Coordinates of C-alpha atoms in Angstrom, one line a residue:
X736 CA -5.4 -40.4 25.5
X737 CA -3.9 -37.3 24.5
X738 CA -1.5 -34.9 26.6
X739 CA -2.8 -31.8 27.7
X740 CA -1.8 -28.2 26.5
X741 CA -0.6 -27.4 29.8
X742 CA 2.5 -30.1 29.5
X743 CA 3.6 -28.0 26.2
X744 CA 3.2 -24.7 28.1
X745 CA 5.1 -25.9 31.0
X746 CA 8.0 -27.4 28.8
X747 CA 8.3 -23.9 27.0
X748 CA 8.4 -21.9 30.4
X749 CA 11.1 -24.5 31.7
X750 CA 13.3 -23.8 28.6
X751 CA 12.8 -20.3 28.6
X752 CA 16.2 -19.2 27.4
X753 CA 15.8 -21.5 24.1
X754 CA 12.2 -20.7 23.9
X755 CA 12.9 -16.8 23.8
X756 CA 15.7 -17.2 21.2
X757 CA 13.7 -18.9 19.3
X758 CA 10.8 -17.1 19.1
X759 CA 12.9 -13.8 18.5
X760 CA 14.2 -15.2 15.5
X761 CA 10.7 -15.9 14.3
X762 CA 9.4 -12.7 15.3
X763 CA 11.9 -10.8 13.1
X764 CA 11.2 -12.7 10.0
X765 CA 7.3 -12.0 10.8
X766 CA 8.2 -8.4 11.3
X767 CA 9.8 -8.2 8.0
X768 CA 7.3 -9.9 6.1
X769 CA 4.4 -7.8 7.8
X770 CA 6.2 -4.5 7.6
X771 CA 6.2 -4.9 3.9
X772 CA 2.5 -6.3 3.5
X773 CA 1.9 -3.1 5.8
X774 CA 3.7 -0.7 3.3
X775 CA 2.1 -2.8 0.2
X776 CA -1.4 -2.1 1.6
X777 CA -0.7 1.2 2.2
X778 CA 0.2 2.2 -1.3
X779 CA -2.8 0.2 -2.8
X780 CA -5.3 1.8 -0.5
X781 CA -4.1 5.2 -1.4
X782 CA -4.2 4.6 -5.3
X783 CA -7.9 2.6 -4.8
X784 CA -8.8 5.3 -2.6
X785 CA -8.3 7.9 -5.3
X786 CA -11.2 8.3 -8.3
X787 CA -14.9 8.5 -8.4
X788 CA -16.9 5.4 -9.7
X789 CA -18.7 7.8 -11.9
X790 CA -15.9 9.9 -13.1
X791 CA -14.3 9.3 -16.5
X792 CA -10.8 10.4 -17.6
X793 CA -10.2 11.0 -21.0
X794 CA -6.4 10.8 -22.5
X795 CA -4.7 10.7 -25.7
X796 CA -4.8 7.3 -27.4
X797 CA -2.0 5.5 -26.4
X798 CA -1.2 7.7 -23.5
X799 CA -0.2 5.6 -20.6
X800 CA -0.7 8.4 -17.8
X801 CA -1.5 12.2 -17.9
X802 CA 1.9 13.3 -17.8
X803 CA 2.4 11.1 -21.4
X804 CA -1.0 12.5 -22.9
X805 CA -1.8 15.5 -24.9
X806 CA -5.1 17.6 -25.2
X807 CA -6.2 20.4 -27.0
X808 CA -9.0 23.0 -26.1
X809 CA -10.8 22.1 -29.3
X810 CA -10.7 18.5 -28.2
X811 CA -12.1 19.5 -24.5
X812 CA -14.8 21.3 -26.4
X813 CA -15.7 18.4 -28.5
X814 CA -15.5 16.0 -25.3
X815 CA -17.8 18.2 -22.8
X816 CA -21.0 18.0 -24.7
X817 CA -21.0 14.0 -25.1
X818 CA -24.2 12.4 -24.3
X819 CA -23.8 11.0 -20.9
X820 CA -22.1 13.7 -19.2
X821 CA -23.8 15.0 -16.2
X822 CA -24.6 19.1 -15.5
X823 CA -24.7 21.3 -12.2
X824 CA -26.9 23.6 -11.6
X825 CA -26.4 25.9 -14.0
X826 CA -26.4 23.6 -16.6
X827 CA -22.7 23.6 -17.7
X828 CA -21.3 20.2 -18.2
X829 CA -19.3 18.5 -15.4
X830 CA -15.8 18.4 -17.2
X831 CA -12.6 19.6 -16.2
X832 CA -9.5 20.0 -18.6
X833 CA -6.1 19.6 -16.6
X834 CA -2.7 19.7 -17.1
X835 CA -0.3 17.6 -14.7
X836 CA 3.6 18.5 -15.0
X837 CA 6.3 17.3 -12.2
X838 CA 7.8 19.9 -9.5
X839 CA 11.2 19.6 -7.8
X840 CA 10.2 20.3 -4.3
X841 CA 13.1 20.4 -1.2
X842 CA 12.8 20.0 2.6
X843 CA 14.6 19.0 5.5
X844 CA 13.4 15.1 4.7
X845 CA 14.3 15.5 1.2
X846 CA 17.2 17.5 0.9
X847 CA 18.1 16.1 -2.6
X848 CA 14.3 17.3 -4.0
X849 CA 11.4 15.1 -4.2
X850 CA 9.0 15.0 -7.7
X851 CA 5.7 16.3 -7.1
X852 CA 2.8 16.4 -9.2
X853 CA 1.6 19.8 -10.1
X854 CA -2.0 19.9 -11.5
X855 CA -3.6 22.7 -13.5
X856 CA -7.2 22.5 -12.8
X857 CA -10.5 24.5 -13.5
X858 CA -12.8 25.2 -10.5
X859 CA -15.3 22.5 -11.8
X860 CA -12.5 20.1 -11.2
X861 CA -12.8 20.6 -7.1
X862 CA -16.0 19.2 -7.1
X863 CA -15.3 16.3 -9.3
X864 CA -13.1 14.9 -6.4
X865 CA -13.9 13.7 -3.0
X866 CA -11.4 16.5 -1.2
X867 CA -12.1 19.1 1.0
X868 CA -10.1 22.1 2.4
X869 CA -8.2 21.3 5.6
X870 CA -6.8 25.0 6.2
X871 CA -7.0 28.0 3.8
X872 CA -9.4 28.1 0.9
X873 CA -9.4 27.2 -2.7
X874 CA -7.3 29.3 -4.9
X875 CA -8.8 32.3 -7.1
X876 CA -8.8 31.7 -10.8
X877 CA -6.8 34.1 -12.6
X878 CA -4.3 34.3 -9.6
X879 CA -0.6 32.8 -9.0
X880 CA -2.1 30.6 -5.8
X881 CA -1.8 27.4 -5.1
X882 CA -3.7 24.6 -2.9
X883 CA -1.3 21.6 -1.6
X884 CA -2.2 18.2 -0.4
X885 CA -2.0 17.6 3.4
X886 CA 1.4 15.2 2.6
X887 CA 2.9 18.1 0.7
X888 CA 2.5 20.5 3.2
X889 CA 3.5 18.0 6.1
X890 CA 7.1 17.4 4.3
X891 CA 7.8 20.9 2.8
X892 CA 8.1 24.0 4.9
X893 CA 7.7 26.1 2.0
X894 CA 4.5 24.5 1.1
X895 CA 2.8 24.9 4.1
X896 CA -0.2 27.7 4.3
X897 CA 1.2 31.0 4.0
X898 CA 4.3 30.0 2.1
X899 CA 5.2 30.3 -1.3
X900 CA 6.2 27.9 -3.8
X901 CA 8.8 28.7 -6.9
X902 CA 8.0 27.2 -10.2
X903 CA 7.5 28.3 -13.8
X904 CA 7.4 32.1 -14.2
X905 CA 8.1 33.1 -10.7
X906 CA 6.4 32.5 -7.1
X907 CA 3.2 31.4 -6.2
X908 CA 1.1 31.7 -2.5
X909 CA 0.1 28.7 -0.9
X910 CA -3.4 29.7 0.1
X911 CA -4.8 26.2 1.3
X912 CA -4.2 22.8 2.4
X913 CA -6.4 20.2 0.9
X914 CA -7.6 16.7 2.4
X915 CA -8.1 13.8 0.2
X916 CA -8.4 11.2 3.0
X917 CA -6.3 8.2 1.8
X918 CA -6.1 9.1 -1.6
X919 CA -2.8 10.1 -3.7
X920 CA -4.4 13.5 -4.2
X921 CA -2.9 14.3 -0.5
X922 CA 0.6 14.5 -2.8
X923 CA -0.3 16.7 -5.3
X924 CA 0.1 20.6 -5.9
X925 CA -3.1 22.5 -7.5
X926 CA -3.1 25.5 -9.4
X927 CA -5.3 27.6 -11.8
X928 CA -5.1 25.7 -15.3
X929 CA -4.8 28.8 -17.4
X930 CA -1.9 30.3 -15.2
X931 CA 0.3 27.0 -14.6
X932 CA -0.5 26.3 -18.6
X933 CA 1.1 29.6 -19.2
X934 CA 3.8 29.5 -17.0
X935 CA 5.0 26.4 -18.7
X936 CA 4.3 27.8 -22.1
X937 CA 1.7 24.9 -22.9
X938 CA -1.8 27.2 -23.8
X939 CA -2.9 24.6 -25.7
X940 CA -0.8 21.4 -25.0
X941 CA -2.8 20.0 -21.8
X942 CA -3.0 16.9 -20.7
X943 CA -6.4 15.4 -19.6
X944 CA -10.0 15.6 -19.2
X945 CA -12.3 14.5 -16.3
X946 CA -16.0 14.2 -16.7
X947 CA -18.7 12.9 -14.4
X948 CA -21.1 10.4 -15.6
X949 CA -25.1 11.1 -15.1
X950 CA -25.0 7.9 -13.0
X951 CA -23.1 4.7 -12.9
X952 CA -25.4 2.9 -15.6
X953 CA -24.0 5.7 -18.2
X954 CA -20.4 5.3 -17.7
X955 CA -19.9 2.6 -20.1
X956 CA -21.9 4.1 -22.8
X957 CA -19.9 7.3 -22.2
X958 CA -16.4 5.3 -22.4
X959 CA -17.3 3.4 -25.4
X960 CA -18.7 6.7 -27.2
X961 CA -15.4 8.6 -26.6
X962 CA -13.4 5.5 -27.5
X963 CA -14.9 5.1 -30.6
X964 CA -14.9 8.6 -31.6
X965 CA -12.1 8.7 -34.6
X966 CA -12.2 12.6 -34.7
X967 CA -11.2 13.0 -31.1
X968 CA -8.0 10.3 -31.4
X969 CA -8.6 9.8 -27.5
X970 CA -9.1 6.7 -25.0
X971 CA -11.2 6.9 -22.0
X972 CA -11.7 4.8 -18.6
X973 CA -12.9 5.3 -15.3
X974 CA -10.9 7.1 -13.1
X975 CA -10.8 4.5 -10.3
X976 CA -9.1 1.9 -12.9
X977 CA -6.5 4.6 -13.9
X978 CA -5.4 4.9 -10.4
X979 CA -5.1 1.3 -9.5
X980 CA -3.2 0.5 -12.6
X981 CA -0.6 2.7 -11.0
X982 CA -0.5 0.1 -8.0
X983 CA 2.0 -1.2 -9.9
X984 CA 4.6 0.9 -8.2
X985 CA 4.1 -1.5 -5.3
X986 CA 5.1 -4.9 -7.0
X987 CA 8.5 -4.5 -6.7
X988 CA 8.6 -3.9 -3.2
X989 CA 6.3 -6.7 -2.7
X990 CA 8.3 -9.3 -4.1
X991 CA 11.5 -8.2 -2.5
X992 CA 10.1 -8.2 0.9
X993 CA 8.3 -11.5 0.2
X994 CA 11.8 -12.8 -1.0
X995 CA 13.9 -11.8 1.9
X996 CA 10.9 -13.2 4.4
X997 CA 11.3 -16.4 2.5
X998 CA 15.0 -16.2 2.9
X999 CA 14.6 -15.7 6.9
X1000 CA 12.2 -18.0 6.8
X1001 CA 14.6 -20.9 5.9
X1002 CA 16.5 -20.0 8.6
X1003 CA 14.0 -19.5 11.4
X1004 CA 12.5 -22.8 10.6
X1005 CA 15.8 -24.8 10.8
X1006 CA 16.0 -22.9 14.3
X1007 CA 12.8 -24.2 15.6
X1008 CA 13.6 -27.5 14.1
X1009 CA 16.9 -27.5 16.4
X1010 CA 15.2 -26.3 19.0
X1011 CA 12.6 -29.3 18.8
X1012 CA 15.4 -31.8 18.4
X1013 CA 17.3 -30.6 21.6
X1014 CA 14.2 -31.1 23.4
X1015 CA 13.6 -34.5 22.4
X1016 CA 17.3 -35.3 23.1
X1017 CA 16.8 -33.9 26.5
X1018 CA 13.6 -35.2 27.3
X1019 CA 14.2 -39.0 26.2
X1020 CA 13.4 -40.4 29.4
X1021 CA 10.4 -38.3 29.5
X1022 CA 9.1 -39.7 26.2
X1023 CA 10.0 -43.2 27.5
X1024 CA 7.8 -42.3 30.5
X1025 CA 4.9 -41.0 28.8
X1026 CA 4.9 -44.0 26.7
X1027 CA 4.7 -46.8 29.7
X1028 CA 1.9 -44.7 31.5
X1029 CA -0.2 -45.3 28.0
X1030 CA 0.1 -42.5 25.8
X1031 CA 0.4 -43.3 22.2
X1032 CA 2.9 -42.7 19.6
X1033 CA 0.3 -40.6 18.1
X1034 CA -0.4 -38.4 21.2
X1035 CA 3.2 -37.7 21.6
X1036 CA 3.6 -37.0 17.9
X1037 CA 0.7 -34.2 18.2
X1038 CA 2.0 -33.0 21.6
X1039 CA 5.6 -32.1 20.0
X1040 CA 4.2 -30.7 17.0
X1041 CA 1.7 -28.5 18.9
X1042 CA 4.8 -27.3 21.2
X1043 CA 6.3 -26.2 17.9
X1044 CA 3.3 -24.3 16.7
X1045 CA 3.0 -22.7 20.1
X1046 CA 6.5 -21.6 20.0
X1047 CA 5.7 -20.2 16.2
X1048 CA 2.8 -18.8 17.2
X1049 CA 4.5 -16.7 20.4
X1050 CA 7.1 -15.5 17.9
X1051 CA 4.5 -14.6 15.3
X1052 CA 2.6 -12.7 17.8
X1053 CA 5.8 -10.8 19.1
X1054 CA 6.6 -9.6 15.5
X1055 CA 3.4 -8.3 14.6
X1056 CA 3.7 -6.8 18.0
X1057 CA 7.3 -5.0 16.9
X1058 CA 5.6 -3.7 13.6
X1059 CA 2.3 -2.1 15.2
X1060 CA 4.3 1.3 15.9
X1061 CA 4.6 1.6 12.2
X1062 CA 0.8 1.8 11.6
X1063 CA -0.5 4.6 10.1
X1064 CA 3.1 6.1 9.9
X1065 CA 3.6 8.2 6.8
X1066 CA 6.2 7.5 4.0
X1067 CA 6.4 7.5 0.3
X1068 CA 7.2 5.8 -2.9
X1069 CA 8.1 6.8 -6.3
X1070 CA 5.6 6.1 -9.0
X1071 CA 7.0 4.7 -12.1
X1072 CA 4.0 6.0 -14.2
X1073 CA 4.2 9.6 -13.2
X1074 CA 7.4 9.9 -12.2
X1075 CA 6.6 11.5 -8.8
X1076 CA 6.3 10.4 -5.3
X1077 CA 3.1 9.2 -3.7
X1078 CA 2.9 9.6 0.2
X1079 CA 0.8 7.0 1.9
X1080 CA 0.3 5.7 5.7
X1081 CA 1.7 2.2 6.7
X1082 CA -1.6 0.0 7.0
X1083 CA -1.0 -3.0 9.7
X1084 CA -4.5 -4.3 9.6
X1085 CA -6.5 -7.5 10.6
X1086 CA -5.4 -9.1 7.2
X1087 CA -1.7 -8.2 7.7
X1088 CA -1.9 -9.6 11.4
X1089 CA -3.4 -13.0 10.3
X1090 CA -0.9 -13.3 7.2
X1091 CA 2.1 -12.7 9.9
X1092 CA 0.7 -15.5 12.7
X1093 CA -0.1 -17.4 9.8
X1094 CA 3.2 -17.3 8.4
X1095 CA 4.8 -18.0 11.8
X1096 CA 2.7 -21.3 12.0
X1097 CA 4.1 -22.2 8.9
X1098 CA 7.4 -22.0 9.9
X1099 CA 6.5 -23.9 13.3
X1100 CA 5.1 -26.8 11.5
X1101 CA 8.1 -27.1 9.1
X1102 CA 10.5 -26.8 12.0
X1103 CA 8.2 -28.9 14.5
X1104 CA 7.3 -32.0 12.0
X1105 CA 10.2 -33.9 11.8
X1106 CA 11.5 -33.7 15.4
X1107 CA 7.8 -34.5 16.4
X1108 CA 8.2 -37.8 14.2
X1109 CA 11.6 -38.6 16.1
X1110 CA 10.1 -38.5 19.6
X1111 CA 7.0 -40.6 18.5
X1112 CA 9.3 -43.1 16.9
X1113 CA 11.5 -43.4 20.0
X1114 CA 11.7 -47.1 21.6
X1115 CA 10.6 -47.1 25.2
X1116 CA 13.6 -49.0 26.5
X1117 CA 16.0 -46.9 24.4
X1118 CA 14.4 -43.9 25.9
X1119 CA 14.2 -44.7 29.5
X1120 CA 18.2 -45.9 29.2
X1121 CA 19.2 -42.5 27.9
X1122 CA 20.5 -40.1 30.3

């Protein structure tokens, strides 16, 4: 014979003060873990959403990022006519020579300055990426005009449509704001390749080449062709792989958050354990009465263990509710590969919620097991004599 769940719920309601305090302790622990997971999920989605599976990014051999790579215009001419590269309706190869450098922008939220990627790009590069103009227009080649990502426009007043940015040899007009969905491209500034490279005295010291393969089946052969060409001295990989490798920026944050959550979980587990031990001590006669009525040791152990899980479950749900306002909230993190900041949104999705509640239940199980055994092992006569 097993005890009904309503018995455990009634006990939690009767002991509402200790129930609330213990549940809040568990809720705070879950909130820290869930917030960390939401942040890490947002970073990973931003990088994983960047890149097309048919795009191949070419860098100088041994170059770890576009910022540390160097490709000449002559090298670009040798790459763009490789077999397997798609062509547009005019028969021109879908290949974009690009240059990356870092700007320091200042705004109300970043008075000390924030590093931002400036990308010098050819017009053909627009169509190679999943971006669209949210407001304004694309820059005109040969003009001192730039298009900024929506995150840049939101955080820096000078980068809004109609504003001006100062870098290189003078001022640049912001003529458009682009929307890259959830991708890291929202944290970039784009300008005409020739104008940008001239302003930074890099007419031939460019960064990378982005090409589009004719189809996904042609991607491996195209990559091998570039990697095996000794005259080029370049390395190629898919654009998506390149951006996914940058999720390393999330690793320190993830490890720190998990470490702090584990430390807090130990305290929360002891709090749950103390609560349940106190409940066992106060309900000694009740436990003895249950034994007299025919309830077995196993059913009492299961009942007290279930009560601890219910307590932890309440804390877990409260923790998730505390974190929910963070969902879709924008923030940024430094990228150790590009030495710039990448904007992203917190993502409190179903996976984060389930992990948070599951973590709470683990704390409840650890904190409730020993008190439940103590309750189940009480002798009937001893329990009935206790006040």
